[in-house]
Coordinates of C-alpha atoms in Angstrom, one line a residue:
M1033 CA 27.8 -20.1 20.9
S1034 CA 27.4 -16.3 20.9
C1035 CA 29.5 -13.3 20.1
A1036 CA 29.1 -9.6 20.7
V1037 CA 30.6 -6.8 18.8
Q1038 CA 29.8 -3.1 18.3
L1039 CA 27.5 -2.2 15.4
S1040 CA 30.0 0.4 14.3
L1041 CA 32.6 -2.2 13.3
P1042 CA 33.0 -2.0 9.6
T1043 CA 34.4 -5.5 9.2
C1044 CA 31.1 -7.1 10.1
A1045 CA 29.0 -8.3 7.3
F1046 CA 26.2 -10.8 7.0
E1047 CA 27.1 -13.0 4.2
S1048 CA 28.1 -16.5 5.1
P1049 CA 31.9 -16.1 4.9
S1050 CA 31.6 -13.0 7.1
L1051 CA 29.5 -14.9 9.6
R1052 CA 32.1 -17.6 9.8
R1053 CA 34.8 -15.1 10.4
L1054 CA 32.8 -13.5 13.2
R1055 CA 32.2 -16.9 14.8
N1056 CA 35.9 -17.7 14.6
R1057 CA 36.7 -14.7 16.8
R1058 CA 34.9 -16.5 19.7
Q1059 CA 33.9 -13.3 21.4
I1060 CA 31.5 -14.0 24.2
F1061 CA 28.8 -11.7 25.6
C1062 CA 28.0 -12.3 29.2
N1063 CA 24.3 -12.1 29.7
Q1064 CA 22.6 -14.8 31.8
T1065 CA 19.1 -13.7 30.8
D1066 CA 19.8 -14.5 27.2
L1067 CA 21.1 -18.0 27.7
P1068 CA 18.8 -21.0 27.0
D1069 CA 16.6 -22.1 29.9
G1070 CA 18.4 -24.5 32.2
E1071 CA 21.9 -23.4 31.1
D1072 CA 24.5 -21.3 32.9
D1073 CA 27.6 -19.5 31.9
G1074 CA 29.8 -22.3 32.8
K1075 CA 28.2 -24.7 30.4
N1076 CA 28.7 -22.3 27.6
G1077 CA 32.3 -21.6 28.4
V1078 CA 31.6 -18.0 29.6
D1079 CA 33.2 -16.4 32.5
C1080 CA 31.0 -13.4 33.5
G1081 CA 33.0 -12.6 36.6
G1082 CA 29.9 -12.8 38.8
E1083 CA 28.3 -9.7 37.2
S1084 CA 25.4 -9.3 34.9
S1085 CA 23.6 -6.3 33.6
Q1086 CA 20.1 -5.7 32.3
R1087 CA 20.1 -5.7 28.5
R1088 CA 17.1 -5.5 26.3
V1089 CA 16.8 -7.3 22.9
I1090 CA 15.3 -4.8 20.5
L1091 CA 15.3 -7.0 17.4
V1092 CA 16.4 -10.3 16.0
E1093 CA 17.7 -11.1 12.5
K1094 CA 17.1 -14.6 11.2
F1095 CA 19.3 -15.7 8.4
G1096 CA 18.6 -18.4 5.8
N1097 CA 21.5 -20.6 7.1
S1098 CA 19.6 -20.8 10.5
T1099 CA 22.0 -18.2 12.1
V1100 CA 20.3 -15.9 14.6
K1101 CA 21.5 -12.4 15.4
K1102 CA 20.2 -10.5 18.4
Y1103 CA 20.6 -6.7 18.7
I1104 CA 20.7 -5.5 22.3
L1105 CA 20.8 -2.2 24.1
D1106 CA 22.8 -2.4 27.3
D1107 CA 22.8 -0.1 30.3
N1108 CA 24.7 2.6 28.5
Q1109 CA 22.4 2.5 25.5
Q1110 CA 25.1 0.9 23.4
L1111 CA 24.0 -1.3 20.6
Q1112 CA 25.5 -4.7 20.5
Y1113 CA 24.6 -8.0 18.9
F1114 CA 24.8 -11.7 19.4
I1115 CA 25.6 -14.2 16.7
D1116 CA 24.1 -17.5 17.5
D1117 CA 24.7 -20.4 15.0
Q1118 CA 23.0 -23.1 17.0
I1119 CA 20.5 -24.7 14.5
S1120 CA 17.2 -25.7 16.0
P1121 CA 16.0 -29.1 15.0
A1122 CA 12.6 -27.6 14.0
S1123 CA 14.1 -25.0 11.7
N1124 CA 14.6 -27.2 8.7
G1125 CA 11.3 -26.2 7.2
F1126 CA 9.9 -29.8 7.1
E1127 CA 7.8 -29.8 10.2
G1128 CA 4.6 -29.9 8.2
S1129 CA 5.3 -33.3 6.6
H1130 CA 6.2 -36.4 8.5
F1131 CA 7.0 -38.2 5.3
S1132 CA 9.4 -35.4 4.4
E1133 CA 11.1 -35.5 7.8
T1134 CA 11.7 -39.3 7.7
K1135 CA 12.9 -39.4 4.1
L1136 CA 15.0 -36.3 3.8
S1137 CA 16.2 -35.6 7.4
W1138 CA 19.7 -36.8 6.4
L1139 CA 20.1 -34.2 3.7
T1140 CA 21.8 -30.9 4.4
D1141 CA 19.9 -27.6 4.1
L1142 CA 22.1 -26.7 1.1
I1143 CA 21.0 -29.8 -0.8
K1144 CA 17.4 -29.4 0.2
D1145 CA 17.4 -25.9 -1.2
F1146 CA 19.0 -27.2 -4.4
I1147 CA 16.5 -30.0 -5.1
L1148 CA 13.3 -28.9 -3.6
P1149 CA 11.0 -25.9 -4.3
A1150 CA 11.2 -22.8 -2.0
G1151 CA 8.7 -23.2 0.8
F1152 CA 8.6 -26.9 0.7
P1153 CA 6.5 -28.8 1.8
E1154 CA 3.8 -26.1 2.1
S1155 CA 4.4 -24.8 -1.4
V1156 CA 3.6 -28.1 -3.1
S1157 CA 0.9 -30.8 -3.0
D1158 CA 1.1 -33.7 -0.6
D1159 CA 2.1 -36.2 -3.3
Y1160 CA 5.0 -34.2 -4.7
L1161 CA 7.9 -35.7 -2.8
Q1162 CA 6.7 -39.3 -3.3
Y1163 CA 6.3 -38.8 -7.0
M1164 CA 9.8 -37.2 -7.4
I1165 CA 11.4 -40.0 -5.4
L1166 CA 9.9 -42.7 -7.6
Q1167 CA 10.5 -40.6 -10.8
F1168 CA 14.2 -40.4 -10.0
P1169 CA 15.1 -44.1 -10.5
T1170 CA 12.6 -44.2 -13.4
N1171 CA 14.7 -41.6 -15.2
I1172 CA 17.9 -43.5 -14.4
T1173 CA 16.7 -46.6 -16.1
G1174 CA 15.5 -44.6 -19.1
W1175 CA 19.0 -43.1 -19.6
I1176 CA 20.7 -46.5 -19.2
C1177 CA 18.5 -47.7 -22.1
H1178 CA 19.4 -44.5 -24.1
T1179 CA 23.1 -45.3 -23.7
L1180 CA 22.7 -48.9 -24.9
V1181 CA 20.6 -47.9 -27.9
T1182 CA 23.0 -45.2 -28.9
S1183 CA 25.7 -47.8 -29.3
S1184 CA 23.4 -49.8 -31.6
L1185 CA 22.5 -46.7 -33.7
L1186 CA 26.2 -45.8 -34.2
K1187 CA 27.0 -49.3 -35.3
A1188 CA 24.1 -49.3 -37.7
V1189 CA 25.4 -46.2 -39.5
G1190 CA 28.8 -47.8 -40.0
I1191 CA 30.9 -47.0 -36.9
G1192 CA 32.6 -50.2 -35.8
S1193 CA 30.9 -52.3 -38.5
F1194 CA 34.2 -53.0 -40.3
S1195 CA 36.1 -54.1 -37.3
G1196 CA 34.1 -57.3 -36.8
T1197 CA 33.4 -56.3 -33.2
T1198 CA 31.2 -53.7 -31.4
A1199 CA 34.2 -52.2 -29.6
A1200 CA 34.4 -49.2 -31.9
A1201 CA 30.7 -48.6 -31.7
S1202 CA 30.8 -48.8 -27.9
A1203 CA 33.7 -46.4 -27.7
A1204 CA 31.9 -44.0 -29.9
A1205 CA 28.8 -44.3 -27.9
I1206 CA 30.7 -43.6 -24.7
R1207 CA 32.1 -40.4 -26.2
W1208 CA 28.7 -39.4 -27.5
V1209 CA 26.9 -40.0 -24.2
S1210 CA 29.7 -38.3 -22.3
K1211 CA 29.0 -35.2 -24.5
D1212 CA 25.4 -35.4 -23.5
G1213 CA 26.3 -35.9 -19.8
I1214 CA 28.5 -32.8 -19.8
G1215 CA 25.6 -30.8 -21.3
A1216 CA 23.2 -32.2 -18.6
V1217 CA 25.3 -30.5 -15.9
G1218 CA 24.1 -27.2 -17.2
R1219 CA 20.4 -28.1 -16.7
L1220 CA 21.3 -29.4 -13.2
F1221 CA 22.9 -26.1 -12.3
I1222 CA 20.1 -24.0 -13.7
G1223 CA 17.3 -26.0 -12.1
G1224 CA 18.9 -26.1 -8.7
R1225 CA 20.3 -22.6 -8.5
F1226 CA 17.9 -20.5 -10.4
G1227 CA 14.6 -22.3 -10.1
N1228 CA 12.9 -19.5 -8.2
L1229 CA 13.4 -16.9 -11.0
F1230 CA 11.1 -18.1 -13.7
D1231 CA 7.8 -17.3 -12.2
D1232 CA 8.8 -13.6 -11.8
D1233 CA 10.0 -12.9 -15.3
P1234 CA 9.4 -15.7 -17.8
K1235 CA 9.7 -13.4 -20.9
Q1236 CA 13.2 -12.4 -19.9
W1237 CA 14.5 -15.8 -19.2
R1238 CA 12.9 -17.3 -22.3
M1239 CA 14.8 -14.7 -24.4
Y1240 CA 18.1 -15.3 -22.5
A1241 CA 17.6 -19.0 -23.3
D1242 CA 17.8 -18.3 -27.0
F1243 CA 20.9 -16.1 -26.6
I1244 CA 22.7 -18.9 -24.7
G1245 CA 21.5 -21.5 -27.1
S1246 CA 22.9 -19.5 -30.0
A1247 CA 26.2 -19.3 -28.3
G1248 CA 26.2 -23.1 -27.9
S1249 CA 25.5 -23.6 -31.6
I1250 CA 28.7 -21.6 -32.4
F1251 CA 30.7 -24.4 -30.8
D1252 CA 28.9 -27.0 -32.9
L1253 CA 29.5 -24.9 -36.0
A1254 CA 33.3 -24.8 -35.3
T1255 CA 33.7 -28.6 -35.2
P1256 CA 34.5 -28.9 -38.9
L1257 CA 37.4 -26.4 -38.4
Y1258 CA 38.8 -28.4 -35.5
P1259 CA 37.8 -32.1 -36.0
N1260 CA 40.5 -33.2 -33.5
Y1261 CA 38.7 -31.2 -30.8
F1262 CA 35.3 -32.6 -31.6
L1263 CA 34.5 -33.9 -28.1
P1264 CA 35.4 -30.7 -26.2
L1265 CA 33.7 -28.4 -28.7
A1266 CA 30.6 -30.6 -28.9
S1267 CA 30.5 -30.9 -25.1
L1268 CA 30.8 -27.1 -24.7
G1269 CA 28.0 -26.7 -27.2
N1270 CA 25.8 -29.2 -25.4
L1271 CA 26.6 -27.5 -22.1
A1272 CA 25.5 -24.1 -23.4
K1273 CA 22.4 -25.6 -25.1
A1274 CA 21.5 -27.5 -21.9
V1275 CA 21.7 -24.3 -19.9
A1276 CA 19.4 -22.7 -22.5
R1277 CA 17.0 -25.6 -22.2
G1278 CA 17.1 -25.3 -18.4
L1279 CA 16.0 -21.7 -18.9
K1280 CA 13.6 -22.3 -21.7
D1281 CA 11.4 -25.2 -20.4
P1282 CA 10.4 -23.7 -17.0
S1283 CA 9.9 -20.2 -18.6
F1284 CA 7.6 -21.6 -21.3
R1285 CA 5.6 -23.6 -18.7
V1286 CA 4.8 -20.3 -17.0
I1287 CA 3.8 -18.8 -20.3
Q1288 CA 1.6 -21.8 -21.0
Y1289 CA -0.1 -21.4 -17.6
H1290 CA -0.7 -17.8 -18.6
F1291 CA -2.5 -19.0 -21.7
A1292 CA -4.7 -21.5 -19.9
V1293 CA -7.3 -19.1 -18.5
S1294 CA -9.9 -21.8 -18.3
G1295 CA -7.7 -24.4 -16.6
N1296 CA -7.0 -26.2 -19.8
L1297 CA -3.2 -26.4 -19.4
G1298 CA -2.9 -29.9 -20.8
E1299 CA -4.7 -29.0 -24.0
I1300 CA -2.7 -25.8 -24.4
A1301 CA 0.5 -27.9 -24.1
A1302 CA -0.7 -30.4 -26.6
K1303 CA -1.7 -27.8 -29.2
E1304 CA 1.6 -26.1 -28.7
E1305 CA 3.2 -29.4 -29.6
V1306 CA 1.2 -29.5 -32.8
W1307 CA 2.4 -26.0 -33.8
E1308 CA 6.0 -26.9 -32.9
V1309 CA 6.0 -30.2 -34.8
V1310 CA 4.6 -28.6 -37.9
A1311 CA 7.3 -25.8 -37.7
Q1312 CA 9.9 -28.5 -37.1
L1313 CA 8.9 -30.4 -40.3
L1314 CA 8.9 -27.2 -42.4
G1315 CA 12.2 -26.1 -40.9
L1316 CA 13.8 -29.5 -41.6
A1317 CA 12.5 -29.4 -45.2
L1318 CA 13.8 -25.9 -45.8
G1319 CA 17.1 -26.8 -44.2
I1320 CA 17.6 -29.9 -46.5
L1321 CA 16.7 -27.7 -49.5
I1322 CA 19.4 -25.2 -48.5
L1323 CA 21.9 -28.0 -48.0
D1324 CA 21.1 -29.2 -51.5
T1325 CA 22.0 -25.8 -53.0
P1326 CA 25.1 -26.3 -55.2
G1327 CA 28.2 -24.9 -53.7
L1328 CA 26.8 -24.4 -50.2
V1329 CA 27.9 -27.7 -48.7
N1330 CA 31.5 -27.3 -49.8
S1331 CA 31.8 -23.7 -48.8
Y1332 CA 32.1 -23.3 -45.1
P1333 CA 32.0 -19.5 -45.1
V1334 CA 28.7 -19.5 -47.0
L1335 CA 27.3 -22.1 -44.7
S1336 CA 28.4 -20.0 -41.6
M1337 CA 26.9 -16.8 -43.0
T1338 CA 23.7 -18.5 -43.8
W1339 CA 23.5 -19.9 -40.3
F1340 CA 24.3 -16.4 -38.8
S1341 CA 21.6 -14.7 -40.9
M1342 CA 19.0 -17.3 -39.9
R1343 CA 20.0 -17.0 -36.3
L1344 CA 19.6 -13.3 -36.2
L1345 CA 16.2 -13.6 -37.8
H1346 CA 15.3 -16.3 -35.2
L1347 CA 16.3 -14.0 -32.3
W1348 CA 14.4 -11.1 -33.7
L1349 CA 11.3 -13.2 -34.2
R1350 CA 11.6 -14.6 -30.7
Y1351 CA 11.7 -11.1 -29.2
Q1352 CA 8.7 -10.1 -31.2
S1353 CA 6.7 -13.1 -30.0
L1354 CA 7.5 -12.5 -26.4
A1355 CA 6.8 -8.8 -26.7
V1356 CA 3.1 -9.5 -27.5
L1357 CA 2.5 -11.3 -24.3
H1358 CA 0.3 -9.4 -21.9
F1359 CA 0.6 -10.6 -18.4
N1360 CA -1.9 -9.2 -15.8
T1361 CA 0.4 -10.2 -12.9
I1362 CA 2.6 -7.7 -11.3
N1363 CA 6.3 -8.6 -11.2
L1364 CA 9.2 -6.3 -10.3
K1365 CA 9.6 -4.6 -13.7
R1366 CA 5.9 -4.0 -14.1
A1367 CA 5.6 -2.8 -10.5
R1368 CA 8.2 -0.2 -11.2
I1369 CA 6.3 1.0 -14.3
L1370 CA 3.0 1.1 -12.5
V1371 CA 4.3 2.9 -9.4
R1372 CA 6.1 5.5 -11.4
A1373 CA 3.0 6.3 -13.4
H1374 CA 1.0 6.6 -10.2
I1375 CA 3.5 8.9 -8.5
V1376 CA 4.1 11.1 -11.5
H1377 CA 0.8 11.1 -13.3
N1378 CA -1.6 9.8 -10.6
K1379 CA -2.8 7.0 -12.9
V1380 CA -1.7 3.5 -13.9
P1381 CA -1.3 2.0 -17.4
G1382 CA -3.4 -1.0 -18.4
T1383 CA -1.9 -4.5 -19.0
V1384 CA -1.3 -3.9 -22.7
D1385 CA 0.5 -0.6 -22.4
C1386 CA 2.5 -1.7 -19.4
N1387 CA 3.7 -5.0 -21.0
T1388 CA 4.6 -3.0 -24.2
E1389 CA 6.7 -0.6 -22.1
E1390 CA 8.4 -3.4 -20.2
N1391 CA 12.0 -4.0 -21.3
I1392 CA 12.4 -7.8 -21.7
L1393 CA 16.2 -7.8 -21.7
L1394 CA 17.0 -5.3 -18.9
W1395 CA 18.6 -6.6 -15.7
E1396 CA 17.1 -5.4 -12.4
K1397 CA 20.4 -4.0 -11.2
F1398 CA 20.6 -1.5 -14.1
T1399 CA 17.2 0.0 -13.3
R1400 CA 16.9 3.3 -11.5
P1401 CA 16.2 4.1 -8.7
A1402 CA 18.3 1.3 -7.4
I1403 CA 16.6 -0.9 -4.8
I1404 CA 18.5 -3.6 -2.8
F1405 CA 16.1 -6.0 -1.2
G1406 CA 16.7 -8.3 1.7
V1407 CA 19.7 -6.5 3.3
S1408 CA 20.8 -7.0 6.9
L1409 CA 20.5 -4.2 9.4
E1410 CA 24.3 -3.5 9.5
E1411 CA 24.4 -3.3 5.7
M1412 CA 21.6 -0.9 5.7
M1413 CA 23.2 1.3 8.4
G1414 CA 26.6 1.2 6.9
G1415 CA 28.1 0.1 10.3
E1416 CA 28.4 3.8 11.3
R1417 CA 25.0 4.8 12.7
S1418 CA 24.1 5.3 16.3
S1419 CA 21.7 3.2 18.3
S1420 CA 19.3 6.2 18.4
T1421 CA 19.0 6.0 14.6
V1422 CA 18.1 2.3 14.8
M1423 CA 15.5 3.0 17.4
E1424 CA 14.1 5.8 15.3
L1425 CA 13.8 3.6 12.3
L1426 CA 12.1 0.9 14.3
K1427 CA 9.6 3.4 15.6
L1428 CA 9.1 4.9 12.1
Y1429 CA 8.3 1.6 10.5
A1430 CA 6.4 0.1 13.3
K1431 CA 3.3 -0.4 11.1
E1432 CA 5.2 -1.7 8.1
K1433 CA 6.6 -5.2 7.5
Y1434 CA 9.8 -3.7 6.1
I1435 CA 12.4 -1.1 6.9
L1436 CA 13.7 1.2 4.1
M1437 CA 16.7 3.4 4.4
L1438 CA 18.4 5.8 1.9
N1439 CA 21.9 5.7 0.8
T1440 CA 22.8 9.3 0.0
Q1441 CA 26.5 8.8 -0.8
D1442 CA 25.9 7.9 -4.4
K1443 CA 24.9 10.5 -7.0
D1444 CA 21.7 8.5 -7.8
L1445 CA 19.2 7.7 -5.2
K1446 CA 19.8 4.2 -3.8
V1447 CA 17.6 2.5 -1.1
S1448 CA 18.1 -0.6 1.0
V1449 CA 15.1 -2.6 2.2
S1450 CA 15.1 -5.1 5.1
F1451 CA 12.0 -7.3 5.6
K1452 CA 10.4 -8.3 8.8
V1453 CA 9.1 -11.7 9.7
G1454 CA 5.6 -12.0 8.2
A1455 CA 6.4 -9.7 5.2
T1456 CA 4.4 -10.5 2.0
S1457 CA 4.5 -9.5 -1.6
M1458 CA 2.3 -6.5 -0.7
S1459 CA 5.2 -5.4 1.6
V1460 CA 7.5 -5.4 -1.4
L1461 CA 5.1 -3.4 -3.5
R1462 CA 4.7 -0.8 -0.7
S1463 CA 8.5 -0.5 -0.4
I1464 CA 8.6 0.1 -4.2
W1465 CA 5.9 2.8 -3.9
Q1466 CA 7.8 4.6 -1.1
T1467 CA 11.1 4.4 -3.1
Y1468 CA 9.6 6.1 -6.2
W1469 CA 7.9 8.8 -4.1
L1470 CA 11.3 9.5 -2.5
D1471 CA 13.0 9.5 -5.9
E1472 CA 10.5 12.1 -7.2
H1473 CA 10.5 14.3 -4.1
W1474 CA 14.1 13.8 -2.7
H1475 CA 15.9 16.9 -1.5
A1476 CA 19.6 16.4 -0.5
S1477 CA 19.5 19.3 2.0
A1478 CA 16.6 18.0 4.0
S1479 CA 16.7 15.5 6.9
I1480 CA 16.6 11.9 5.8
M1481 CA 14.3 10.9 8.7
A1482 CA 12.0 13.7 7.9
Q1483 CA 11.7 12.7 4.3
L1484 CA 11.2 9.0 5.2
A1485 CA 8.4 10.0 7.6
R1486 CA 6.8 12.2 4.9
S1487 CA 7.0 9.4 2.3
L1488 CA 5.3 7.0 4.7
S1489 CA 2.6 9.5 5.4
E1490 CA 2.0 10.0 1.7
M1491 CA 1.9 6.2 1.2
E1492 CA -0.7 5.9 4.0
D1493 CA -2.9 8.4 2.2
K1494 CA -2.5 7.3 -1.5
F1495 CA -1.6 3.6 -1.5
N1496 CA -5.2 2.4 -1.3
E1497 CA -6.0 4.6 -4.2
F1498 CA -3.1 3.0 -6.1
M1499 CA -4.5 -0.5 -5.5
Q1500 CA -8.0 0.5 -6.6
L1501 CA -6.6 1.9 -9.8
L1502 CA -4.7 -1.3 -10.4
E1503 CA -7.9 -3.4 -10.0
G1504 CA -9.8 -1.0 -12.3
A1505 CA -7.1 -1.4 -15.0
G1506 CA -7.4 -5.2 -15.0
W1507 CA -4.3 -6.1 -12.9
N1508 CA -4.3 -9.2 -10.7
T1509 CA -3.7 -7.7 -7.2
H1510 CA -4.4 -10.9 -5.3
Q1511 CA -1.4 -12.8 -6.6
L1512 CA 1.7 -10.6 -6.9
S1513 CA 4.9 -11.9 -8.4
L1514 CA 7.0 -10.0 -5.9
K1515 CA 9.0 -12.4 -3.7
V1516 CA 10.3 -11.5 -0.2
P1517 CA 14.0 -12.5 0.0
N1518 CA 14.4 -15.1 2.8
N1519 CA 18.1 -14.7 3.2
V1520 CA 17.6 -12.5 6.3
L1521 CA 14.4 -11.4 8.1
I1522 CA 14.0 -9.1 11.0
D1523 CA 11.9 -10.1 14.1
V1524 CA 11.2 -7.0 16.2
S1525 CA 10.6 -7.7 19.9

């Protein structure tokens, strides 16, 4: 079904709940030319009163939930839009693989996004899905064996051995495995919800993993104080540490790939295991030595302070180890540093200097100037702009695969970027360059459209020079770690 409302309505937004509210209004726009071929108004429950007007679709927004929104200029040059939530059978992203269609056609898009990589099946090899389907029951049988063995181990150390039965050991094993199961939920959530983040900024997420893991250890450390709450405390600790592991493992795989410049990823992983095992043995030995220190075992405050000191040292060393990594790929943080240097100083730093300047812990939303990627047209326009402004923007950005608009209401410069169908990582980089040029040359008294036009003209003249400087400084310009948000894309007719 379709609905039409004026662009100026402030209540319209483009997040899923708002879309549902718009669809629930059941407002119908009479336009026979926009109905599917072979359908009439009667089939769609529309009474047009025998009249129709010529309306021109100027752009279409395609949302990640398969909703399509058409912006239309009517006879009076009023900007209206359709919201069409009819999902095309070919829009599930699996048309490239017959095996994928037959095996996963019954899954909802939400579940597919949760369990499969973005861009599947084109983003993975042909044997990926078959391997994962067979790996799934393999892991189930492995964890069944783990549960049974846990019961035997607990009985061997004395739990249940005096009862003459294995009931106590089985009960203890159930509690122990339940603790592990609660922790596994954290890994499930991280892998499904945030799997697309680790390629962009592995250093940041590896550091966050240690912070979260440290928080999980605090719950474990508190169990002697509250032995009656062992299970909930240990479960919370496992949950936090599982989240940390969900962040750590993918991040470190990206770092290992960075090390393997000659394609020797397997050897890099194997040698890393050697370093880790040696460190584990030394750490266990020193830990046992500390525990054998007279008075430490019986003094919980001393034990806690020792742990706290070691943990602070651990976090500091982790930060230092990540800070020495010198990636030659351009992610969002490094892109900001490189673009700013080019705009201000007409040069770009090398990989070593840029990685040293990069702030590992800083969240993107705290960086300035603020850039909001992947917004809808109404969010960009604020619901108050005229159709002439929209048409002017479309004309202004006709050669670009994005549309950038300024928000001058805040004290600091803030920009919103909408991407067109076919946008690439290079489109993201160009929008960043334009943003920093505007931030450097912005004048509040000047016309917004004039400054946008001037920034595009400057980018046309200087962006190629910027790319040449990047290549000369050793940056990989052929594989940018700048992802185009796919929650909404604009298709200009």
